[in-house]
Short mmCIF file of C-alpha atoms in Angstrom, two decimals:
data_model
loop_
_atom_site.label_atom_id
_atom_site.label_comp_id
_atom_site.label_asym_id
_atom_site.label_seq_id
_atom_site.Cartn_x
_atom_site.Cartn_y
_atom_site.Cartn_z
CA MET A 1 -31.45 -15.15 9.50
CA ALA A 2 -28.05 -16.89 9.38
CA GLY A 3 -28.86 -19.35 12.16
CA VAL A 4 -32.33 -20.21 10.87
CA GLN A 5 -31.13 -20.60 7.28
CA THR A 6 -28.30 -22.89 8.39
CA ALA A 7 -30.79 -25.19 10.10
CA VAL A 8 -33.08 -25.13 7.06
CA ALA A 9 -30.20 -25.73 4.64
CA LEU A 10 -28.95 -28.71 6.63
CA ARG A 11 -32.32 -30.40 6.33
CA GLU A 12 -32.76 -29.45 2.68
CA GLN A 13 -29.38 -30.95 1.88
CA GLY A 14 -30.17 -34.22 3.63
CA PHE A 15 -28.62 -33.89 7.09
CA THR A 16 -30.35 -36.40 9.40
CA GLY A 17 -28.62 -35.65 12.71
CA THR A 18 -29.86 -33.56 15.60
CA VAL A 19 -30.13 -29.81 14.90
CA THR A 20 -30.52 -27.39 17.81
CA LEU A 21 -30.96 -23.65 17.34
CA ILE A 22 -29.99 -21.60 20.43
CA GLY A 23 -30.86 -17.91 20.74
CA ALA A 24 -30.71 -15.35 23.54
CA GLU A 25 -33.96 -13.64 22.54
CA PRO A 26 -37.22 -15.19 23.75
CA HIS A 27 -39.07 -14.51 20.49
CA GLN A 28 -39.64 -16.95 17.67
CA PRO A 29 -36.82 -16.45 15.14
CA TYR A 30 -37.63 -13.40 13.00
CA ASP A 31 -36.50 -11.42 9.97
CA ARG A 32 -34.89 -8.02 10.56
CA PRO A 33 -35.66 -5.85 7.48
CA PRO A 34 -39.35 -5.35 8.44
CA LEU A 35 -38.28 -3.93 11.82
CA SER A 36 -37.33 -0.56 10.31
CA LYS A 37 -40.44 -0.51 8.13
CA ALA A 38 -43.68 -2.43 8.71
CA VAL A 39 -43.14 -3.32 12.38
CA LEU A 40 -41.93 0.17 13.28
CA LEU A 41 -44.91 1.83 11.61
CA GLY A 42 -47.43 -0.54 13.18
CA LYS A 43 -48.29 -2.19 9.86
CA ALA A 44 -47.18 -5.59 11.19
CA GLU A 45 -46.96 -7.05 14.68
CA GLY A 46 -43.86 -9.08 13.99
CA SER A 47 -41.74 -10.71 11.33
CA ALA A 48 -41.35 -14.33 12.44
CA PHE A 49 -39.95 -16.67 9.80
CA ASP A 50 -42.50 -18.90 8.13
CA VAL A 51 -40.60 -22.03 9.10
CA ASP A 52 -42.13 -25.13 10.69
CA PHE A 53 -39.23 -26.02 12.98
CA GLU A 54 -41.07 -29.01 14.43
CA ALA A 55 -41.66 -30.50 10.99
CA LEU A 56 -37.99 -29.95 10.16
CA GLY A 57 -36.93 -31.67 13.33
CA VAL A 58 -35.13 -28.57 14.60
CA THR A 59 -35.10 -27.97 18.35
CA LEU A 60 -35.41 -24.34 19.45
CA GLU A 61 -33.70 -23.20 22.66
CA LEU A 62 -35.02 -19.64 22.97
CA GLY A 63 -34.19 -17.14 25.69
CA ARG A 64 -30.96 -19.01 26.34
CA GLU A 65 -27.82 -16.91 26.15
CA VAL A 66 -24.54 -18.60 25.34
CA THR A 67 -21.73 -17.19 27.48
CA GLY A 68 -18.70 -19.15 26.37
CA LEU A 69 -17.20 -21.84 24.17
CA ARG A 70 -14.80 -24.65 25.16
CA PRO A 71 -13.69 -26.29 21.90
CA ASP A 72 -11.54 -28.93 23.60
CA ASP A 73 -14.62 -30.20 25.40
CA HIS A 74 -16.96 -29.59 22.46
CA GLU A 75 -19.25 -27.67 24.80
CA LEU A 76 -21.03 -24.32 25.00
CA ASP A 77 -21.51 -22.59 28.33
CA THR A 78 -24.93 -21.18 29.26
CA ALA A 79 -26.51 -20.06 32.54
CA GLU A 80 -28.62 -23.22 32.45
CA GLY A 81 -25.58 -25.44 32.09
CA PRO A 82 -23.25 -26.75 29.36
CA VAL A 83 -24.48 -27.76 25.91
CA PRO A 84 -22.46 -30.40 24.03
CA TYR A 85 -22.03 -30.31 20.26
CA ASP A 86 -20.45 -32.35 17.48
CA VAL A 87 -20.41 -29.43 15.04
CA LEU A 88 -21.07 -25.81 16.01
CA VAL A 89 -22.17 -22.95 13.74
CA VAL A 90 -21.57 -19.49 15.16
CA ALA A 91 -24.26 -17.14 13.81
CA THR A 92 -24.50 -14.54 16.57
CA GLY A 93 -24.72 -11.58 14.19
CA ALA A 94 -23.78 -8.05 15.18
CA GLU A 95 -24.71 -5.64 17.94
CA PRO A 96 -25.25 -1.90 17.50
CA VAL A 97 -22.48 0.56 18.32
CA ARG A 98 -23.61 2.66 21.27
CA LEU A 99 -23.09 6.31 22.04
CA PRO A 100 -20.82 6.22 25.08
CA GLY A 101 -17.09 5.98 25.51
CA THR A 102 -14.25 7.05 23.33
CA GLU A 103 -14.47 9.12 20.17
CA GLY A 104 -16.28 7.00 17.60
CA PRO A 105 -17.83 7.19 14.15
CA CYS A 106 -20.69 9.32 15.44
CA GLY A 107 -18.32 11.83 17.00
CA VAL A 108 -19.92 11.55 20.44
CA ARG A 109 -17.64 12.82 23.18
CA GLU A 110 -19.88 12.58 26.23
CA ALA A 111 -19.87 9.17 27.90
CA GLN A 112 -23.34 7.89 28.67
CA SER A 113 -24.42 4.69 30.35
CA VAL A 114 -26.21 2.26 28.08
CA GLU A 115 -26.90 -0.55 30.51
CA GLY A 116 -30.42 -1.54 31.45
CA GLY A 117 -33.37 -2.52 29.31
CA GLY A 118 -31.56 -5.69 28.38
CA GLY A 119 -28.62 -3.60 27.24
CA ARG A 120 -30.70 -2.22 24.41
CA ARG A 121 -31.45 1.34 25.55
CA ALA A 122 -29.14 4.12 26.56
CA GLY A 123 -29.13 5.35 30.15
CA VAL A 124 -30.61 8.74 29.21
CA PRO A 125 -34.41 8.49 28.93
CA GLY A 126 -35.68 8.50 25.37
CA VAL A 127 -32.47 7.19 23.75
CA HIS A 128 -33.02 4.14 21.56
CA LEU A 129 -31.22 1.65 19.36
CA LEU A 130 -32.85 -0.20 16.47
CA ARG A 131 -31.63 -3.75 16.04
CA THR A 132 -34.11 -6.15 17.64
CA LEU A 133 -37.85 -6.75 17.70
CA ASP A 134 -37.97 -5.33 21.22
CA ASP A 135 -36.21 -2.17 19.97
CA ALA A 136 -38.79 -1.73 17.22
CA GLU A 137 -41.69 -2.28 19.62
CA ARG A 138 -40.30 0.36 22.00
CA LEU A 139 -39.94 2.83 19.14
CA ARG A 140 -43.36 2.24 17.61
CA PRO A 141 -45.26 4.42 20.12
CA VAL A 142 -42.61 7.13 19.74
CA LEU A 143 -43.50 7.40 16.07
CA ALA A 144 -47.21 7.05 16.70
CA GLU A 145 -47.09 10.02 19.10
CA GLN A 146 -45.19 12.07 16.49
CA HIS A 147 -42.34 13.13 18.77
CA ASP A 148 -39.52 15.37 17.61
CA VAL A 149 -36.88 12.80 16.73
CA VAL A 150 -33.11 13.20 16.48
CA VAL A 151 -31.30 10.45 14.60
CA VAL A 152 -27.58 10.10 15.24
CA GLY A 153 -25.90 8.71 12.13
CA ALA A 154 -26.75 9.13 8.43
CA GLY A 155 -25.85 5.61 7.35
CA TRP A 156 -28.22 2.98 5.97
CA ILE A 157 -30.11 2.35 9.21
CA GLY A 158 -30.28 6.05 10.11
CA ALA A 159 -31.77 6.89 6.71
CA GLU A 160 -34.29 4.06 6.92
CA PHE A 161 -35.43 5.09 10.39
CA ALA A 162 -35.64 8.75 9.36
CA THR A 163 -37.79 7.65 6.41
CA ALA A 164 -40.19 5.79 8.69
CA ALA A 165 -40.32 8.66 11.19
CA ARG A 166 -41.20 11.16 8.48
CA GLU A 167 -43.87 8.81 7.14
CA ALA A 168 -45.31 8.72 10.66
CA GLY A 169 -45.42 12.52 10.76
CA CYS A 170 -42.50 13.15 13.11
CA LYS A 171 -40.21 16.15 12.86
CA VAL A 172 -36.82 14.59 12.11
CA THR A 173 -33.26 15.89 12.44
CA VAL A 174 -30.38 13.65 11.40
CA VAL A 175 -26.96 14.39 12.90
CA GLU A 176 -23.89 13.11 11.07
CA ALA A 177 -20.26 13.73 12.04
CA ALA A 178 -18.98 13.29 8.47
CA GLU A 179 -19.49 15.81 5.69
CA ARG A 180 -22.09 13.67 3.89
CA PRO A 181 -24.44 10.73 4.40
CA LEU A 182 -23.13 7.19 3.91
CA ALA A 183 -19.57 8.44 4.32
CA GLY A 184 -18.29 5.03 5.35
CA ALA A 185 -20.10 3.14 2.61
CA LEU A 186 -19.79 5.10 -0.64
CA PRO A 187 -17.28 7.49 -2.25
CA ALA A 188 -17.95 11.21 -1.75
CA GLU A 189 -19.06 11.92 -5.31
CA ILE A 190 -21.55 9.04 -5.19
CA ALA A 191 -23.06 9.75 -1.76
CA ALA A 192 -23.17 13.55 -2.06
CA PRO A 193 -26.32 13.69 -4.24
CA MET A 194 -28.16 11.63 -1.63
CA ALA A 195 -27.97 14.50 0.87
CA ALA A 196 -30.78 16.25 -1.02
CA TRP A 197 -33.11 13.33 -0.33
CA TYR A 198 -33.43 14.38 3.32
CA ALA A 199 -34.71 17.87 2.56
CA ASP A 200 -37.00 16.54 -0.15
CA ALA A 201 -38.61 14.32 2.50
CA GLY A 202 -38.88 17.14 5.05
CA ALA A 203 -36.05 15.92 7.27
CA GLN A 204 -33.19 18.15 8.39
CA LEU A 205 -29.69 16.77 7.81
CA ARG A 206 -26.87 18.32 9.84
CA THR A 207 -23.47 17.16 8.63
CA ARG A 208 -20.11 17.83 10.30
CA ALA A 209 -22.12 17.81 13.52
CA ARG A 210 -21.05 16.04 16.69
CA VAL A 211 -23.13 15.24 19.73
CA GLU A 212 -21.64 16.82 22.84
CA ARG A 213 -24.19 15.39 25.26
CA ILE A 214 -27.78 14.28 25.59
CA GLU A 215 -30.08 15.82 28.16
CA PRO A 216 -33.71 14.87 28.78
CA GLY A 217 -35.60 16.22 25.78
CA VAL A 218 -32.55 17.83 24.16
CA VAL A 219 -29.53 16.84 22.09
CA VAL A 220 -26.66 19.30 22.53
CA LEU A 221 -24.18 19.54 19.63
CA ASP A 222 -20.56 20.56 20.07
CA ASP A 223 -21.25 23.98 18.54
CA GLY A 224 -23.80 24.67 21.28
CA THR A 225 -26.88 23.98 19.14
CA ARG A 226 -29.71 22.48 21.18
CA LEU A 227 -32.02 20.17 19.23
CA PRO A 228 -35.45 19.32 20.72
CA ALA A 229 -35.68 15.57 21.03
CA GLY A 230 -38.66 13.66 22.32
CA ALA A 231 -36.62 10.63 21.27
CA VAL A 232 -33.05 9.99 20.12
CA VAL A 233 -32.32 7.05 17.85
CA VAL A 234 -28.71 5.93 17.50
CA GLY A 235 -27.76 4.40 14.16
CA ILE A 236 -23.98 4.60 13.99
CA GLY A 237 -23.12 1.09 12.88
CA ALA A 238 -22.74 -2.39 14.29
CA ARG A 239 -19.91 -4.63 15.40
CA PRO A 240 -19.71 -8.43 15.45
CA ALA A 241 -21.30 -9.97 18.55
CA THR A 242 -18.33 -12.08 19.56
CA ARG A 243 -17.45 -11.05 23.11
CA TRP A 244 -18.72 -14.41 24.33
CA LEU A 245 -15.90 -16.11 22.38
CA ALA A 246 -13.18 -14.63 24.63
CA GLY A 247 -10.76 -17.36 25.70
CA SER A 248 -12.14 -19.88 23.21
CA GLY A 249 -9.09 -19.86 20.94
CA ILE A 250 -11.15 -18.84 17.92
CA GLU A 251 -9.16 -16.34 15.87
CA LEU A 252 -10.76 -12.91 15.53
CA GLY A 253 -10.01 -10.09 13.10
CA VAL A 254 -9.39 -6.38 13.56
CA HIS A 255 -13.13 -5.72 13.90
CA ARG A 256 -13.46 -8.57 16.43
CA GLU A 257 -15.15 -10.67 13.77
CA VAL A 258 -14.60 -14.41 13.50
CA LEU A 259 -12.03 -15.11 10.80
CA ALA A 260 -13.60 -17.82 8.66
CA ASP A 261 -11.83 -19.51 5.75
CA GLU A 262 -13.13 -19.99 2.21
CA ARG A 263 -15.40 -22.78 3.45
CA LEU A 264 -16.57 -20.71 6.43
CA ARG A 265 -14.61 -22.82 8.92
CA THR A 266 -13.08 -21.10 11.95
CA SER A 267 -9.58 -21.60 13.34
CA VAL A 268 -10.74 -24.44 15.62
CA PRO A 269 -12.03 -27.82 14.44
CA ASP A 270 -15.76 -28.47 14.03
CA VAL A 271 -16.73 -24.79 14.36
CA TYR A 272 -18.10 -22.71 11.48
CA ALA A 273 -19.08 -19.03 11.38
CA VAL A 274 -21.59 -17.32 9.12
CA GLY A 275 -23.34 -13.97 8.75
CA ASP A 276 -22.62 -10.63 10.41
CA CYS A 277 -20.31 -12.07 13.07
CA SER A 278 -17.65 -13.21 10.59
CA SER A 279 -15.50 -12.35 7.60
CA PHE A 280 -14.34 -14.56 4.74
CA PRO A 281 -11.60 -14.39 2.09
CA SER A 282 -12.84 -13.45 -1.39
CA ALA A 283 -10.78 -14.70 -4.32
CA ARG A 284 -13.06 -12.63 -6.56
CA TYR A 285 -11.99 -9.38 -4.89
CA GLY A 286 -8.60 -10.39 -3.53
CA GLU A 287 -9.35 -9.40 0.05
CA ARG A 288 -11.22 -10.46 3.16
CA LEU A 289 -14.83 -9.26 3.27
CA MET A 290 -17.09 -8.60 6.25
CA VAL A 291 -20.61 -8.21 4.89
CA HIS A 292 -23.32 -6.97 7.28
CA HIS A 293 -26.28 -7.52 4.99
CA TRP A 294 -29.32 -9.77 4.75
CA ASP A 295 -28.27 -11.58 1.56
CA ASN A 296 -25.01 -12.73 3.14
CA ALA A 297 -26.99 -14.32 5.98
CA LEU A 298 -29.15 -16.07 3.39
CA GLN A 299 -26.41 -17.36 1.07
CA GLY A 300 -23.66 -18.30 3.53
CA PRO A 301 -25.66 -21.00 5.36
CA ARG A 302 -25.97 -23.06 2.19
CA THR A 303 -22.18 -23.24 1.99
CA VAL A 304 -21.92 -24.08 5.70
CA ALA A 305 -24.47 -26.90 5.35
CA ALA A 306 -22.68 -28.36 2.31
CA ASN A 307 -19.36 -28.38 4.15
CA ILE A 308 -20.81 -29.90 7.32
CA ILE A 309 -22.37 -32.74 5.31
CA GLY A 310 -19.15 -33.02 3.34
CA GLU A 311 -20.39 -34.82 0.23
CA THR A 312 -19.88 -31.80 -2.07
CA PRO A 313 -17.66 -29.30 -0.21
CA ALA A 314 -18.25 -25.71 -1.27
CA VAL A 315 -16.25 -22.48 -1.37
CA TYR A 316 -17.98 -19.25 -0.38
CA ASP A 317 -17.21 -16.31 -2.68
CA PRO A 318 -20.46 -14.45 -3.42
CA VAL A 319 -21.13 -11.14 -5.10
CA PRO A 320 -22.30 -9.15 -2.05
CA TYR A 321 -25.76 -7.65 -2.40
CA PHE A 322 -28.02 -5.41 -0.35
CA TRP A 323 -30.92 -3.01 -0.69
CA SER A 324 -32.29 -0.06 1.23
CA GLU A 325 -35.62 1.74 1.05
CA GLN A 326 -35.23 5.40 1.95
CA PHE A 327 -37.14 8.60 1.22
CA GLY A 328 -39.27 7.01 -1.49
CA ARG A 329 -36.30 5.48 -3.30
CA PHE A 330 -35.27 1.86 -3.72
CA VAL A 331 -31.49 1.65 -3.51
CA GLN A 332 -29.65 -1.54 -4.46
CA TYR A 333 -25.96 -2.41 -4.48
CA ALA A 334 -24.09 -5.46 -5.73
CA GLY A 335 -20.37 -6.19 -5.63
CA HIS A 336 -17.44 -4.49 -3.94
CA HIS A 337 -16.11 -1.23 -5.36
CA GLN A 338 -12.98 -0.58 -3.26
CA SER A 339 -10.58 -2.07 -5.83
CA ALA A 340 -12.19 -0.34 -8.84
CA ASP A 341 -10.19 2.03 -11.04
CA THR A 342 -13.12 3.57 -12.97
CA ALA A 343 -16.63 4.73 -12.06
CA VAL A 344 -19.24 5.25 -14.80
CA TRP A 345 -22.49 7.14 -14.18
CA ARG A 346 -25.70 6.05 -15.88
CA GLY A 347 -28.20 8.89 -15.63
CA ASP A 348 -28.53 12.11 -13.65
CA PRO A 349 -28.11 11.69 -9.86
CA ALA A 350 -30.55 14.58 -9.37
CA GLY A 351 -33.23 12.49 -11.06
CA ALA A 352 -35.44 9.72 -9.76
CA ALA A 353 -33.54 6.86 -11.38
CA TRP A 354 -29.81 6.46 -11.98
CA SER A 355 -26.96 4.05 -11.40
CA VAL A 356 -23.19 3.89 -11.06
CA CYS A 357 -20.97 1.10 -12.34
CA TRP A 358 -17.46 0.43 -11.07
CA LEU A 359 -14.88 -1.22 -13.30
CA ARG A 360 -11.50 -2.78 -12.57
CA GLU A 361 -9.33 -3.20 -15.64
CA GLY A 362 -12.53 -2.98 -17.67
CA ALA A 363 -14.42 -5.68 -15.78
CA LEU A 364 -17.55 -4.80 -13.83
CA VAL A 365 -16.96 -5.25 -10.08
CA ALA A 366 -19.85 -3.30 -8.49
CA VAL A 367 -23.07 -1.49 -9.32
CA LEU A 368 -25.25 0.91 -7.32
CA ALA A 369 -28.77 1.33 -8.66
CA VAL A 370 -31.31 3.92 -7.50
CA GLY A 371 -34.75 3.12 -8.90
CA LYS A 372 -33.16 0.99 -11.64
CA PRO A 373 -33.69 -2.66 -10.66
CA ARG A 374 -32.92 -3.84 -14.19
CA ASP A 375 -29.43 -2.32 -14.02
CA LEU A 376 -28.88 -4.10 -10.73
CA ALA A 377 -30.12 -7.48 -11.96
CA GLN A 378 -28.08 -7.34 -15.15
CA GLY A 379 -25.04 -5.94 -13.38
CA ARG A 380 -25.04 -8.64 -10.73
CA LYS A 381 -24.85 -11.35 -13.39
CA LEU A 382 -22.08 -9.50 -15.25
CA ILE A 383 -20.09 -9.17 -12.02
CA GLU A 384 -20.43 -12.88 -11.34
CA ALA A 385 -19.14 -13.60 -14.85
CA GLY A 386 -16.28 -11.08 -14.62
CA THR A 387 -17.49 -9.44 -17.84
CA VAL A 388 -15.45 -6.64 -19.45
CA LEU A 389 -17.61 -3.68 -20.51
CA ASN A 390 -17.24 -0.74 -22.89
CA PRO A 391 -17.28 2.42 -20.71
CA GLU A 392 -18.67 4.69 -23.45
CA GLN A 393 -21.58 2.38 -24.16
CA LEU A 394 -22.08 1.82 -20.45
CA ALA A 395 -22.50 5.56 -19.86
CA ASP A 396 -25.64 5.66 -22.02
CA PRO A 397 -28.52 5.16 -19.54
CA ALA A 398 -30.93 4.38 -22.37
CA ARG A 399 -28.85 1.37 -23.33
CA PRO A 400 -29.36 -1.91 -21.43
CA LEU A 401 -26.39 -2.47 -19.19
CA LYS A 402 -25.84 -5.98 -20.52
CA SER A 403 -25.49 -4.64 -24.08
CA ALA A 404 -22.34 -2.69 -23.15
CA VAL A 405 -20.18 -5.80 -23.28
CA ALA A 406 -16.81 -4.92 -24.84
#
């Protein structure tokens, strides 16, 4: 998304120079959200972007992996030889965290090999990741055959895959090391009600559960429980895909993400970074943000294009936004709640539709909406405006969110 949208934005904003889009995957550039939904369930064969690259004058170099960057020479290294550039945009996204190695967010303690299959599948047969089109195509027959499925990780991707697997008729068990789903994304009191969604959908959620090892057909937990598993799907997060930048001189952050500035420039001249592989400073929230969501990969490229062209330089400071479809619910989130000092509920979290608003010194800074798209739409605009709200009025779910202005 970030790479394609940068190319499109450059042309839309009047850039007339050569634009080359390089990608390691052989497929036509595609959108990721359908992978965990329509593609996975066999309702769509793919999700290629509806972009006429030839008409835009954009050259595609597909199936070409970039292995290094030499800024002093203004060249990229690939197996097929060097590629020169005048301006480079790094949009390499993120790669899924795998099961093996040291203690991680999934609590896995047994090292497993994950090489082979293009680096996309674990070494134990039947263990899958879900990040690419190839991943989704490998998983599609698993769902079609209605295997017993164990999902490791109850984050956004784990919940979305579990939703699709239940829709396909699979028996699903979700294993989560934390005491609740979405432990890394939402406060305990907000995420706790979502645990009931799993049982409502016929999926088993096992929290405070760690995977000890994976055997063919079985996932063994650290308490000795053996879970039948015709397939294991690992959804324990993603990290920026920046290993290829080693030795380039580009400054990376604590998560190995590219540290971009407010105009999405990197620490070396003529190199920008956008999307999941990077972070940016937010004046709105007073901290650096790393946003692994679709909307960031849509919005950031417009800023990159404007700054490359240079006629109207732009600062990037969006209100982050994402959505998730899980267990028959449409969940949306806008903003950044970590700096909030007050949380206000709108509605009953046991019901079908409710929302939560976060305030900082009275101003709305984030909103989570479950089945309440109007709250999300109004809240997003109020966040952008830095609007101060009346908490008592805000707490009335029958009252339009925008009418709670203090």
